[in-house]
Coordinates of C-alpha atoms in Angstrom, one line a residue:
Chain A
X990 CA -66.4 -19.9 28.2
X991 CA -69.0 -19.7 30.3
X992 CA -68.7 -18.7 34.1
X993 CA -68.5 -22.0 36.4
X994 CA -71.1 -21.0 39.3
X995 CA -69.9 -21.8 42.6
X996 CA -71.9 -24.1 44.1
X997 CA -73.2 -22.2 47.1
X998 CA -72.0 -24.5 49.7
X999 CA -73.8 -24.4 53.2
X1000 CA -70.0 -25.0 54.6
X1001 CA -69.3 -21.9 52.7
X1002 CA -68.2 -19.1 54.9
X1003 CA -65.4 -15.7 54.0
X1004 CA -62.8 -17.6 55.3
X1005 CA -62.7 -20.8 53.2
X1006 CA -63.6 -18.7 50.2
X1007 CA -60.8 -16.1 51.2
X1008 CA -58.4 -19.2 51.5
X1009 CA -59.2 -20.3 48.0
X1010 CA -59.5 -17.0 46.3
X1011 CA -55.4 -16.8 47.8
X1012 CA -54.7 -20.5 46.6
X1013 CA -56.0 -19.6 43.1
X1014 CA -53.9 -15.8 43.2
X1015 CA -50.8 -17.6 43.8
X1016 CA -51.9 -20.6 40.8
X1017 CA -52.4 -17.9 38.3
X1018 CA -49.2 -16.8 39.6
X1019 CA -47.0 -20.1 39.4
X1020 CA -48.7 -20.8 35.5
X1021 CA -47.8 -17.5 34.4
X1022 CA -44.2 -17.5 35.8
X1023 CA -44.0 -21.1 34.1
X1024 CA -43.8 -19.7 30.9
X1025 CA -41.7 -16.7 31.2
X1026 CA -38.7 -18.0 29.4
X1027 CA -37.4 -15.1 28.1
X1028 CA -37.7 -11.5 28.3
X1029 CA -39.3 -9.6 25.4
X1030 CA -35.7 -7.0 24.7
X1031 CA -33.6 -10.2 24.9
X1032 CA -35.5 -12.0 21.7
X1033 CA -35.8 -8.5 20.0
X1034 CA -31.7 -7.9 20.5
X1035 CA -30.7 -9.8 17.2
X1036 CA -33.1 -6.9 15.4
X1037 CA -31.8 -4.1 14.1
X1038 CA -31.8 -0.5 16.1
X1039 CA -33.7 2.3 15.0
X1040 CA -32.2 5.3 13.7
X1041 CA -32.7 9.0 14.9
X1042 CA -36.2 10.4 14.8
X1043 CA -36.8 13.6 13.5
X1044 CA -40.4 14.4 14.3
X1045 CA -41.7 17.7 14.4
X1046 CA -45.4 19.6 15.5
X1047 CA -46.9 20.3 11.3
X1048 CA -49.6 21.8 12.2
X1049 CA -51.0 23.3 15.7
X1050 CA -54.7 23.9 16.1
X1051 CA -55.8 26.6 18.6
X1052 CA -59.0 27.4 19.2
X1053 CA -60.3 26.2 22.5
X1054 CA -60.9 28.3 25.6
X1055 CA -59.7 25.5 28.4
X1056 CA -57.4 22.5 28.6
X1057 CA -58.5 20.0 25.5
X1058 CA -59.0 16.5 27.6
X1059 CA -59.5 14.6 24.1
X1060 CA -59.5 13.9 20.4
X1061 CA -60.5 10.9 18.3
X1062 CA -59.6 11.0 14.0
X1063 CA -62.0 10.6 11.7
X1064 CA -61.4 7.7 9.2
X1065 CA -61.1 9.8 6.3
X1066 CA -57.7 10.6 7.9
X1067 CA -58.1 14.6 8.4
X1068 CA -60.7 15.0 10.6
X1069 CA -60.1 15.4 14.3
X1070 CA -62.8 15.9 17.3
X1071 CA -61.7 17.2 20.4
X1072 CA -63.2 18.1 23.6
X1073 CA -62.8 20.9 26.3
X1074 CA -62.7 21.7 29.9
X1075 CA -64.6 24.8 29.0
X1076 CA -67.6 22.2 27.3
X1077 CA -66.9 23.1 24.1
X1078 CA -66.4 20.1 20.8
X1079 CA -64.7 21.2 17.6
X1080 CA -64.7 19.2 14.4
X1081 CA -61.2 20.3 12.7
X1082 CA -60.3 19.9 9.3
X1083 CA -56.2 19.2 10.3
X1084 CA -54.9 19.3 6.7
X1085 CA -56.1 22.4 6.2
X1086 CA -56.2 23.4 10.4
X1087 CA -60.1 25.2 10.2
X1088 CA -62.8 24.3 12.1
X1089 CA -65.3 22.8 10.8
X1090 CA -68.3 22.7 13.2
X1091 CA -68.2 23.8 17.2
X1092 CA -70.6 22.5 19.6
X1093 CA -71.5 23.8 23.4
X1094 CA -72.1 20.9 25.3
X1095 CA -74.1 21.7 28.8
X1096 CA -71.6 20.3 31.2
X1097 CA -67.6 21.5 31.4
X1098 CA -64.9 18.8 31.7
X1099 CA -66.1 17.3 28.1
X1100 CA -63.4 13.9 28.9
X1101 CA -64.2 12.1 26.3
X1102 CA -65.3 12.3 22.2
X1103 CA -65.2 9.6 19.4
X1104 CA -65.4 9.9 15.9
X1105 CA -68.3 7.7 14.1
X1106 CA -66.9 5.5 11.7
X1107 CA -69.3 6.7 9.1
X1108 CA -67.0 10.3 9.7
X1109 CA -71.1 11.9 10.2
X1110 CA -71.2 12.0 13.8
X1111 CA -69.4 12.5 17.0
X1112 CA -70.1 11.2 20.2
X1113 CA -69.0 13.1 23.7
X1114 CA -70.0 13.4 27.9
X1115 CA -67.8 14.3 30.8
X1116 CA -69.3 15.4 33.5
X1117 CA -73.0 15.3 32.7
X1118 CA -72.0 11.4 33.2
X1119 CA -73.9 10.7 29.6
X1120 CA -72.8 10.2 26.6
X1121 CA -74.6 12.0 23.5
X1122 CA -74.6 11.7 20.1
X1123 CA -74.3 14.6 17.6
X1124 CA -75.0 14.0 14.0
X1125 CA -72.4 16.3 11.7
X1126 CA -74.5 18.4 9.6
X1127 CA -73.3 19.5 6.0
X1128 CA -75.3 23.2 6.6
X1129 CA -73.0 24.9 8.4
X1130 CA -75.9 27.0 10.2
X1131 CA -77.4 24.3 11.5
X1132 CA -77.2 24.2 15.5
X1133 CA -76.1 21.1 16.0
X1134 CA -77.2 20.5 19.4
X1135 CA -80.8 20.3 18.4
X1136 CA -80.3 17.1 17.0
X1137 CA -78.1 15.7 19.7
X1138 CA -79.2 12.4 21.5
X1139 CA -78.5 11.1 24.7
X1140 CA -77.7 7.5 24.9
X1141 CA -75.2 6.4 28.0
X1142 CA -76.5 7.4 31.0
X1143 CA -73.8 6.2 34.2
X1144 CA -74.1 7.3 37.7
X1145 CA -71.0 9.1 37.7
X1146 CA -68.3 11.1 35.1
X1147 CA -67.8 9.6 31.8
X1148 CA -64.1 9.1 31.2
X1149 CA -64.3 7.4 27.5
X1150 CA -66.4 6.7 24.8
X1151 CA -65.8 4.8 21.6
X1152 CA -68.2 3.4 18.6
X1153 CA -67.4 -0.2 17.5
X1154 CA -67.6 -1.2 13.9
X1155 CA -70.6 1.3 13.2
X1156 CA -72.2 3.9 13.9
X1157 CA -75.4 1.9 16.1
X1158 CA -73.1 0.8 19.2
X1159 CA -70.8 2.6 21.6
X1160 CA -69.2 1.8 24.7
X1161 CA -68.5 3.7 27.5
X1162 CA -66.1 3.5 30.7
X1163 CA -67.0 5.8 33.7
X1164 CA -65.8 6.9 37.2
X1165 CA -68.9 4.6 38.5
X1166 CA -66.7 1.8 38.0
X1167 CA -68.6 0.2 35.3
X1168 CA -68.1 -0.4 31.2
X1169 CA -71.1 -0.6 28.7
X1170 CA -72.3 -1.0 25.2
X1171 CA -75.2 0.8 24.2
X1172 CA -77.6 0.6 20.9
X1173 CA -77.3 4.2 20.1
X1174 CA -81.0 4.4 18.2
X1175 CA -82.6 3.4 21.1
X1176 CA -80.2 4.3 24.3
X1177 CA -80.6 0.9 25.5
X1178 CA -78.3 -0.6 27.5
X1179 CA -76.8 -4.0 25.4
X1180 CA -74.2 -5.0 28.5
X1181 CA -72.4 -3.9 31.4
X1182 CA -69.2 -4.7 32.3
X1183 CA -68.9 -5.1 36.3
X1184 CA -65.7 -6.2 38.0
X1185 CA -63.0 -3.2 38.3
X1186 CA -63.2 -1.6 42.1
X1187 CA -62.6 2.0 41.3
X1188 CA -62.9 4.5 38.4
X1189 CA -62.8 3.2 35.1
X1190 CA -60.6 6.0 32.7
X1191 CA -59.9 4.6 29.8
X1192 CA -60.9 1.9 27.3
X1193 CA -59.9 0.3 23.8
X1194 CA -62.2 -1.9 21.2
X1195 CA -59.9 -4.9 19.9
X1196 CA -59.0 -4.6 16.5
X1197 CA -61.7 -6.4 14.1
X1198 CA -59.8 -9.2 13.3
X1199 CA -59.7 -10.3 16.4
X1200 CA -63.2 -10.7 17.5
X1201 CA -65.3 -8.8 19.8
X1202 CA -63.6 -7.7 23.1
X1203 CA -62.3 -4.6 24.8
X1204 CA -59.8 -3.7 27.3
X1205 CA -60.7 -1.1 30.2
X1206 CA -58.4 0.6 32.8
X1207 CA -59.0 1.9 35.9
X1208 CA -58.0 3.8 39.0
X1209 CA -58.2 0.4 40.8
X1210 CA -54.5 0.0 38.8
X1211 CA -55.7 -3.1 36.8
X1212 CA -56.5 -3.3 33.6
X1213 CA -59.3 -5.4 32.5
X1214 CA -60.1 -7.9 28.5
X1215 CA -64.0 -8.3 28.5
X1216 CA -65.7 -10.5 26.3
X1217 CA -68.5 -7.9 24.7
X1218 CA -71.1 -11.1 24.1
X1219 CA -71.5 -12.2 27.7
X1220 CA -70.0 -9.2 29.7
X1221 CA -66.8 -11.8 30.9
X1222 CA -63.8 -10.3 32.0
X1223 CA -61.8 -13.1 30.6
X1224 CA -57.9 -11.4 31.9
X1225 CA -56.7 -8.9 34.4
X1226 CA -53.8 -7.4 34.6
X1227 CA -52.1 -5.6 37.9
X1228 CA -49.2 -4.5 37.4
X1229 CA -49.1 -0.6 37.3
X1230 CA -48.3 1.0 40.8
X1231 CA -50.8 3.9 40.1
X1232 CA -54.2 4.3 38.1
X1233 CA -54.1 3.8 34.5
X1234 CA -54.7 6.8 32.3
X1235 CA -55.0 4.9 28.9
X1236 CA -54.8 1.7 27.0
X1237 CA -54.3 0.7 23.9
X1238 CA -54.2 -2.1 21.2
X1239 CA -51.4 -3.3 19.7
X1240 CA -51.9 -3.4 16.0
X1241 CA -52.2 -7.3 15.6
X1242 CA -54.7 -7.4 18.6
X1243 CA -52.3 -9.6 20.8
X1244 CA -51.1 -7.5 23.5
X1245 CA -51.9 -4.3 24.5
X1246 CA -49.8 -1.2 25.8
X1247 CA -50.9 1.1 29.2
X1248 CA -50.0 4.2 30.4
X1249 CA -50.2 5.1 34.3
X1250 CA -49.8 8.1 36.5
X1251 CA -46.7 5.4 38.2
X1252 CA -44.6 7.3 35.5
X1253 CA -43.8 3.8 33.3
X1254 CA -45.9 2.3 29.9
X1255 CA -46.3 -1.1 30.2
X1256 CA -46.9 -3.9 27.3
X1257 CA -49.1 -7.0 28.3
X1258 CA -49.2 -9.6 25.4
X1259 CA -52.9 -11.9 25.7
X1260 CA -51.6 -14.8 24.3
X1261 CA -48.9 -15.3 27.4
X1262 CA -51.2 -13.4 29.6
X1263 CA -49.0 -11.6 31.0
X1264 CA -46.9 -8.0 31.0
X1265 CA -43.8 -8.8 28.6
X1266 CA -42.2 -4.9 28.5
X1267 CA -42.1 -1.7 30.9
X1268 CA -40.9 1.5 29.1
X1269 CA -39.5 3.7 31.8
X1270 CA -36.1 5.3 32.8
X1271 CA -35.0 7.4 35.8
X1272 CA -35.7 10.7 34.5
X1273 CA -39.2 10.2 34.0
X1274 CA -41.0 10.9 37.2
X1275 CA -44.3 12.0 35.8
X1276 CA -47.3 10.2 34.8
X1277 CA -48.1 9.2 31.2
X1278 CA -51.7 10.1 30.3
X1279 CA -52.1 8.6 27.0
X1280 CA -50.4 6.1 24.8
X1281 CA -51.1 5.1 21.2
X1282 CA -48.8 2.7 18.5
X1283 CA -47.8 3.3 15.5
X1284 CA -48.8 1.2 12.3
X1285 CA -46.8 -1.5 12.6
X1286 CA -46.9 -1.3 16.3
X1287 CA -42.9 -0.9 16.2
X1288 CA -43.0 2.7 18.3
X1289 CA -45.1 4.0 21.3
X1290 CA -45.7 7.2 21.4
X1291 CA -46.7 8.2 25.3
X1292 CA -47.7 11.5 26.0
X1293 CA -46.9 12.6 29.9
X1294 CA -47.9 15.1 32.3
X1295 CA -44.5 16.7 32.4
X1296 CA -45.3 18.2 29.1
X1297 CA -43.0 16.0 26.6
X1298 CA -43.9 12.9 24.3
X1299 CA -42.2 10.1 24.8
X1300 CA -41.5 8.0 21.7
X1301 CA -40.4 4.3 22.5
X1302 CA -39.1 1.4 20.4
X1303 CA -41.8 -1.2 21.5
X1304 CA -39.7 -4.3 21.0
X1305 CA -36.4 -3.2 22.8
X1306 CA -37.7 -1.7 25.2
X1307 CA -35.3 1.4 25.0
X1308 CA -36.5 4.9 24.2
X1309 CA -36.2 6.2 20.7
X1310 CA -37.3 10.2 21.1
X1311 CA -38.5 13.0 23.0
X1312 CA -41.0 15.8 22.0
X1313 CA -41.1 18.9 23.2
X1314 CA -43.0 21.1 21.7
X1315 CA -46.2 21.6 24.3
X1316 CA -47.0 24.6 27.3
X1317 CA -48.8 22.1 29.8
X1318 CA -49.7 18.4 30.2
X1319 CA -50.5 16.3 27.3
X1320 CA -54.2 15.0 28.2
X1321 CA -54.8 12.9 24.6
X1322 CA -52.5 11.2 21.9
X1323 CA -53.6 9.7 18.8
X1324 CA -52.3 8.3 15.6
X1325 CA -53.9 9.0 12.1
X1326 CA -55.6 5.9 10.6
X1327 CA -53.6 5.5 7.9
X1328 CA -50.6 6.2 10.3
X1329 CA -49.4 9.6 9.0
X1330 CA -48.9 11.7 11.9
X1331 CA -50.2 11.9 15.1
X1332 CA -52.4 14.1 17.1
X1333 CA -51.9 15.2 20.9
X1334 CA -53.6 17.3 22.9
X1335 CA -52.7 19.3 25.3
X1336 CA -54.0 21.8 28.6
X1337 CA -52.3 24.3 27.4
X1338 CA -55.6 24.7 25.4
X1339 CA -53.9 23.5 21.4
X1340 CA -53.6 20.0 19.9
X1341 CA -50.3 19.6 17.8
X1342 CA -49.9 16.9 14.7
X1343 CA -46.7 15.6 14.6
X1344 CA -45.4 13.8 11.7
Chain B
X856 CA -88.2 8.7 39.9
X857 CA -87.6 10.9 42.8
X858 CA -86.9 8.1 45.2
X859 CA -84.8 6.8 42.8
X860 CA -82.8 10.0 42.8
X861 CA -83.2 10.4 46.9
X862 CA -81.3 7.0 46.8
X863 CA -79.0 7.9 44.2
X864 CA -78.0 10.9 46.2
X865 CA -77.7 9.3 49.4
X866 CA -75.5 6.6 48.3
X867 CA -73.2 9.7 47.2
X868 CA -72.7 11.6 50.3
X869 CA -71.9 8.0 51.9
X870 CA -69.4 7.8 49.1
X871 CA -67.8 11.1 50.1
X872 CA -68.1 10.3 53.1
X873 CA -65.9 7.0 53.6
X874 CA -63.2 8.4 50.8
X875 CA -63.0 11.3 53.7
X876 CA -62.7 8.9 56.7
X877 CA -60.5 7.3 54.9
X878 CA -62.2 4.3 54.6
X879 CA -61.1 1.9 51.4
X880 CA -63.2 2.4 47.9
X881 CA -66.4 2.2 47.8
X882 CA -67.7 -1.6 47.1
X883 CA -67.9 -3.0 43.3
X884 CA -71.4 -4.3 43.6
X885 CA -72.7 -0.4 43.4
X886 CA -75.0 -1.8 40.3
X887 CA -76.2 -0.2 37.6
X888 CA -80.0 -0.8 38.7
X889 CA -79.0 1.4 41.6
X890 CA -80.0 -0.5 44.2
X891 CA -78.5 -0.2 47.0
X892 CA -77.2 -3.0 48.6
X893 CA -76.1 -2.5 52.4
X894 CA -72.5 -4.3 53.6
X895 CA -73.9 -7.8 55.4
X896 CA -71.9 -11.1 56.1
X897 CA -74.4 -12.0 53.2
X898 CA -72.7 -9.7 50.8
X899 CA -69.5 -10.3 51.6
X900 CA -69.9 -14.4 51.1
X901 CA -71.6 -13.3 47.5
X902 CA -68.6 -11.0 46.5
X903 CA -65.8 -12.9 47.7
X904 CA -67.7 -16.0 46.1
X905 CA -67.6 -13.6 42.3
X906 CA -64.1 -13.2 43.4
X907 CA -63.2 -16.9 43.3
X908 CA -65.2 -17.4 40.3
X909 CA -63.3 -15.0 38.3
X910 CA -60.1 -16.5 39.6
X911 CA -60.9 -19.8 38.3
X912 CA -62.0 -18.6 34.7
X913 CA -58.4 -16.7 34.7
X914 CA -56.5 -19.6 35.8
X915 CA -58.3 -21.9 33.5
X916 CA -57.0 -19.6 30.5
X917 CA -54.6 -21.6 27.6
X918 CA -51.3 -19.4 27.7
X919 CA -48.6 -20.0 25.6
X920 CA -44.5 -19.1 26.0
X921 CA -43.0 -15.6 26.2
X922 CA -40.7 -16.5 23.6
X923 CA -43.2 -17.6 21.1
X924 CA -45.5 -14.8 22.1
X925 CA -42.6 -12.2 21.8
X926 CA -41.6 -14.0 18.1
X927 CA -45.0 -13.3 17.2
X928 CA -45.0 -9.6 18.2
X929 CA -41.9 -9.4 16.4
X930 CA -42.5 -10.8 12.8
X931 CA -45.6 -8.6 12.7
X932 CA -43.4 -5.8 13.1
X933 CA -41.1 -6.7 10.5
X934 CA -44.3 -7.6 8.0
X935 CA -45.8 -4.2 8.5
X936 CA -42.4 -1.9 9.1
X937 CA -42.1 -1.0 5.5
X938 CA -45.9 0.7 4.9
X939 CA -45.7 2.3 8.4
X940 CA -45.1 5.8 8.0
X941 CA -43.9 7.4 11.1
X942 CA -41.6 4.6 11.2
X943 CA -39.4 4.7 7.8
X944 CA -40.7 8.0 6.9
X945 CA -42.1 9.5 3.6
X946 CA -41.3 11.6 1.1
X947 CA -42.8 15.2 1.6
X948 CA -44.5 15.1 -1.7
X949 CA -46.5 11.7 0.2
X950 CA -47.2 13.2 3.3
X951 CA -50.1 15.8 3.5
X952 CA -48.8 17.4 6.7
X953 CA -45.7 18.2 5.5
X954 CA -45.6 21.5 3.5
X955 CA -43.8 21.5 0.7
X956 CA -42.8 24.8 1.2
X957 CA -39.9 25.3 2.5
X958 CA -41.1 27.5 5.7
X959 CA -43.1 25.1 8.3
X960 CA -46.6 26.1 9.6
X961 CA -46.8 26.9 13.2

C-alpha cells in the first residue's frame, strides 16, 4: 500500500494534527478491541496439556574470555557463531564442541553475529557501529580478518544483524534508532527503516513463505512489521512496559513472540493485529533477553536475566519448564534449524545446547 | 569528511546532553544523511504530520477475529507437533546431542 501523503494544508498547524493523530490512536483502538472475541488460552483449553519436560545442557562450550552477547546456527545444523564482550567471534563445531575458526574483531561489545546461509561466512559489529563480513576460510591458517569487509555503517552501536535468503543482503538494527538492508558486495545502502524513537535492539526476517518483511524492537517499547520493498512500517505494536530485548517469528509467519526487560514475553498475531498472549507469573521479576520457538511453534523458550530459561506452552499460556543450568544472565537463545536442541548463551562467558 | 564528522560529534554531546538534563529522547528524524535538523515549529508540523500518516496506514489495515486468528495458530501446531523434536522428543540414537553413552558431557 502505498503511503497517503497528507496534503499539506495551509490551515495545518500541531494542534489540529495532534487532534487527529489522538482521533486515529483511539480508532485503531476501537477496530482492534472489535474483534477481540476470545482470548487465545480459552480456544486453546479443549487441547491437550503437555507433559513434563526433561531437558538438559548436552553440551557446554567454553572458550571465550568475556560475557557471550550472541550466537546464530549455521544451516547445516552444527555450526554455531557467537560473539564476545572481549571482541572476540568463534565458529564452533557443537556436535563435536571444538572451535573451528576465532576471530579478533577491533571493537569489544561484539552484540551481534549471523550465520550466512551459504554456512561460508559470518557477519558481526557492536560497538564499532558497522557491521563486517568475514568469509569462513577452509585453511585453518588463514587470518581471517584480512578478508573481512565492512558493509553497515550506522551512527551508533549495532544491536543485530541478520542475512535474508542469501548471502548478498543483510539487515541491521542499531542504537541510532534506525533498521537497514544492505547489498553486502557493494556496502550500499538498499533501505532504511525510520520510525522507532529510541534504540532499535533486536530484529527478525519473516519466514520465506510469507513474503518480504521484518519485525524490529526497540528501547522505545514498541515493536515495529516493515515492508522491506518500500521501507513501510505497515504495524506497531506497544504493549511492553519496558524495552524489548528480542523478537521473534512464529514458525507459520503470523504472529510473532517478544521478550522485554518488563519481565513478561508477549505474543502478537498480524493477522488480528494485535497481542493475543502474555507469558508471565509473579515470580518472575527479571527481564527476558531473548526468546526463540520451537518447530512447530508449540513452546517458547525465553531466556532471562535472572539466569534461568523459561520454557512456555505458547498456546495456553501457562509455563511448561524451567532451566537452570547457567552462572549469569542469559544474553542469546537460539533453536537449531532442524529443531534439535537449542543454543543459549550466557555472561557467565559459555553457551550451553540443551536438548 | 571532517565537517561531516565535526557535525556528527556535535550532534552527540547534545545527545548526552539532554538524556542528562533529563530531557525526553532524542528526536526520530536524526536521519541517516546526518544532517542535522534543528527543533522548529516547521519540524514539529512535518513530524507530527509522518505521525498521522502512519496512523492512517495502520488503521486502514484488514484485521480479522481473535478466534479465527488463534484457530489458525492452533492447527498449525497440531500439523507440525509430530516432526518437532524438542516437543515429542527423540530417540537418543536420532538425536546427535544426545550421547549414547551412558555418562553425559559436561
Amino acid at each position: 500500500m502505498a503511503a497517503q501523503e497528507v496534503a499539506a494544508q495551509p490551515s495545518d498547524t500541531l494542534a489540529t494534527l495532534k487532534t487527529e493523530s489522538e482521533t486515529l490512536k483511539t480508532k485503531l483502538e476501537e477496530e482492534r478491541a472489535k474483534l477481540h472475541d476470545v482470548e487465545l488460552h480459552q480456544v486453546a483449553e479443549k487441547i491437550e496439556a503437555l507433559g513434563q519436560f526433561v531437558m538438559k545442557t548436552r553440551r557446554t562450550l567454553k572458550g571465550h574470555g568475556n560475557k557471550v552477547l550472541c550466537m546464530d546456527w549455521c544451516k547445516d545444523k552444527r555450526r554455531i557463531v557467537s560473539s564476545s564482550q572481549d571482541g572476540k567471534v568463534i565458529v564452533w563445531d557443537a556436535f563435536t564442541t571444538n572451535k573451528e575458526h576465532a576471530v579478533t574483531m577491533p571493537c569489544t561489545w561484539v552484540m551481534a553475529c549471523a550465520y550466512a546461509p551459504s554456512g561460508c561466512a559470518v557477519a558481526c559489529g557492536g560497538l564499532d557501529n558497522k557491521c563486517s563480513v568475514y568469509p569462513l576460510s577452509l585453511d585453518k591458517n588463514e587470518n581471517l580478518a584480512a578478508k573481512k569487509k565492512s558493509v553497515a555503517m550506522h551512527t551508533n552501536y549495532l544491536s543485530a544483524c541478520c542475512f535474508t535468503n542469501s548471502d548478498m543482503q543483510i539487515l541491521t538494527s542499531s542504537g541510532d534508532g534506525t533498521c537497514a538492508l544492505w547489498d553486502v558486495e557493494s556496502g550500499q545502502m538498499l533501505q532504511s527503516f525510520h520510525g522507532h524513537a529510541a534504540d532499535v535492539l533486536c530484529l527478525d526476517l519473516a519466514p520465506s513463505e510469507t513474503g518480504n518483511t521484518f519485525v524490529s524492537g526497540g528501547c522505545d517499547k514498541k515493536a515495529c512489521v516493515w515492508d522491506m520493498r518500500t521501507g513501510q512500517c505497515v504495524q506497531s505494536f506497544e504493549t511492553h512496559e519496558s524495552d524489548i530485548n528480542s523478537v521473534r517469528y512464529y514458525p507459520s509467519g503470523d504472529a510473532f513472540a517478544s521478550g522485554s526487560d518488563d519481565a513478561t514475553c508477549r505474543l502478537y498475531d498480524l493477522r488480528a493485529d494485535r497481542e493475543v498472549a502474555i507469558y508471565s507469573k509473579e515470580s518472575i521479576i527479571f527481564g527476558a533477553s531473548s526468546v526463540d520457538f520451537s518447530l512447530s511453534g508449540r513452546l517458547l523458550f525465553g531466556g532471562y536475566n535472572d539466569y534461568t530459561i523459561n520454557v512456555w506452552d505458547v498456546l495456553k499460556g501457562t509455563r511448561v519448564s524451567i532451566l537452570f543450568g547457567h552462572e549469569n544472565r542469559v544474553s542469546t537463545l537460539r533453536v537449531s534449524p532442524d529443531g534439535t536442541a537449542f543454543c543459549s548463551g550466557s555472561w557467565d562467558h559459555t553457551l550451553r545446547i540443551w536438548a | 569528511m571532517s565537517t561531516t564528522n565535526n557535525i556528527a560529534q556535535a550532534r552527540k554531546l547534545v545527545e548526552q546532553l539532554r538524556i542528562e538534563a533529563g530531557i525526553e529522547q532524542f528526536s526520530p528524524f536524526i536521519r541517516h544523511d546526518n544532517r542535522w535538523q534543528r527543533m522548529s515549529t516547521t519540524n514539529n508540523i512535518a513530524q507530527a504530520r509522518k505521525l498521522v500518516e502512519q496512523l492512517r496506514i495502520e488503521a486502514g489495515i484488514e484485521r480479522i477475529k481473535v478466534s479465527k486468528a488463534a484457530a489458525d495458530l492452533m492447527s498449525y501446531c497440531e500439523q507440525h507437533a509430530r516432526s518437532d523434536p524438542l516437543l515429542v522428543g527423540v530417540p537418543t540414537s536420532e538425536n546427535p546431542f544426545k550421547d549414547k553413552k551412558p555418562c553425559i558431557i559436561l
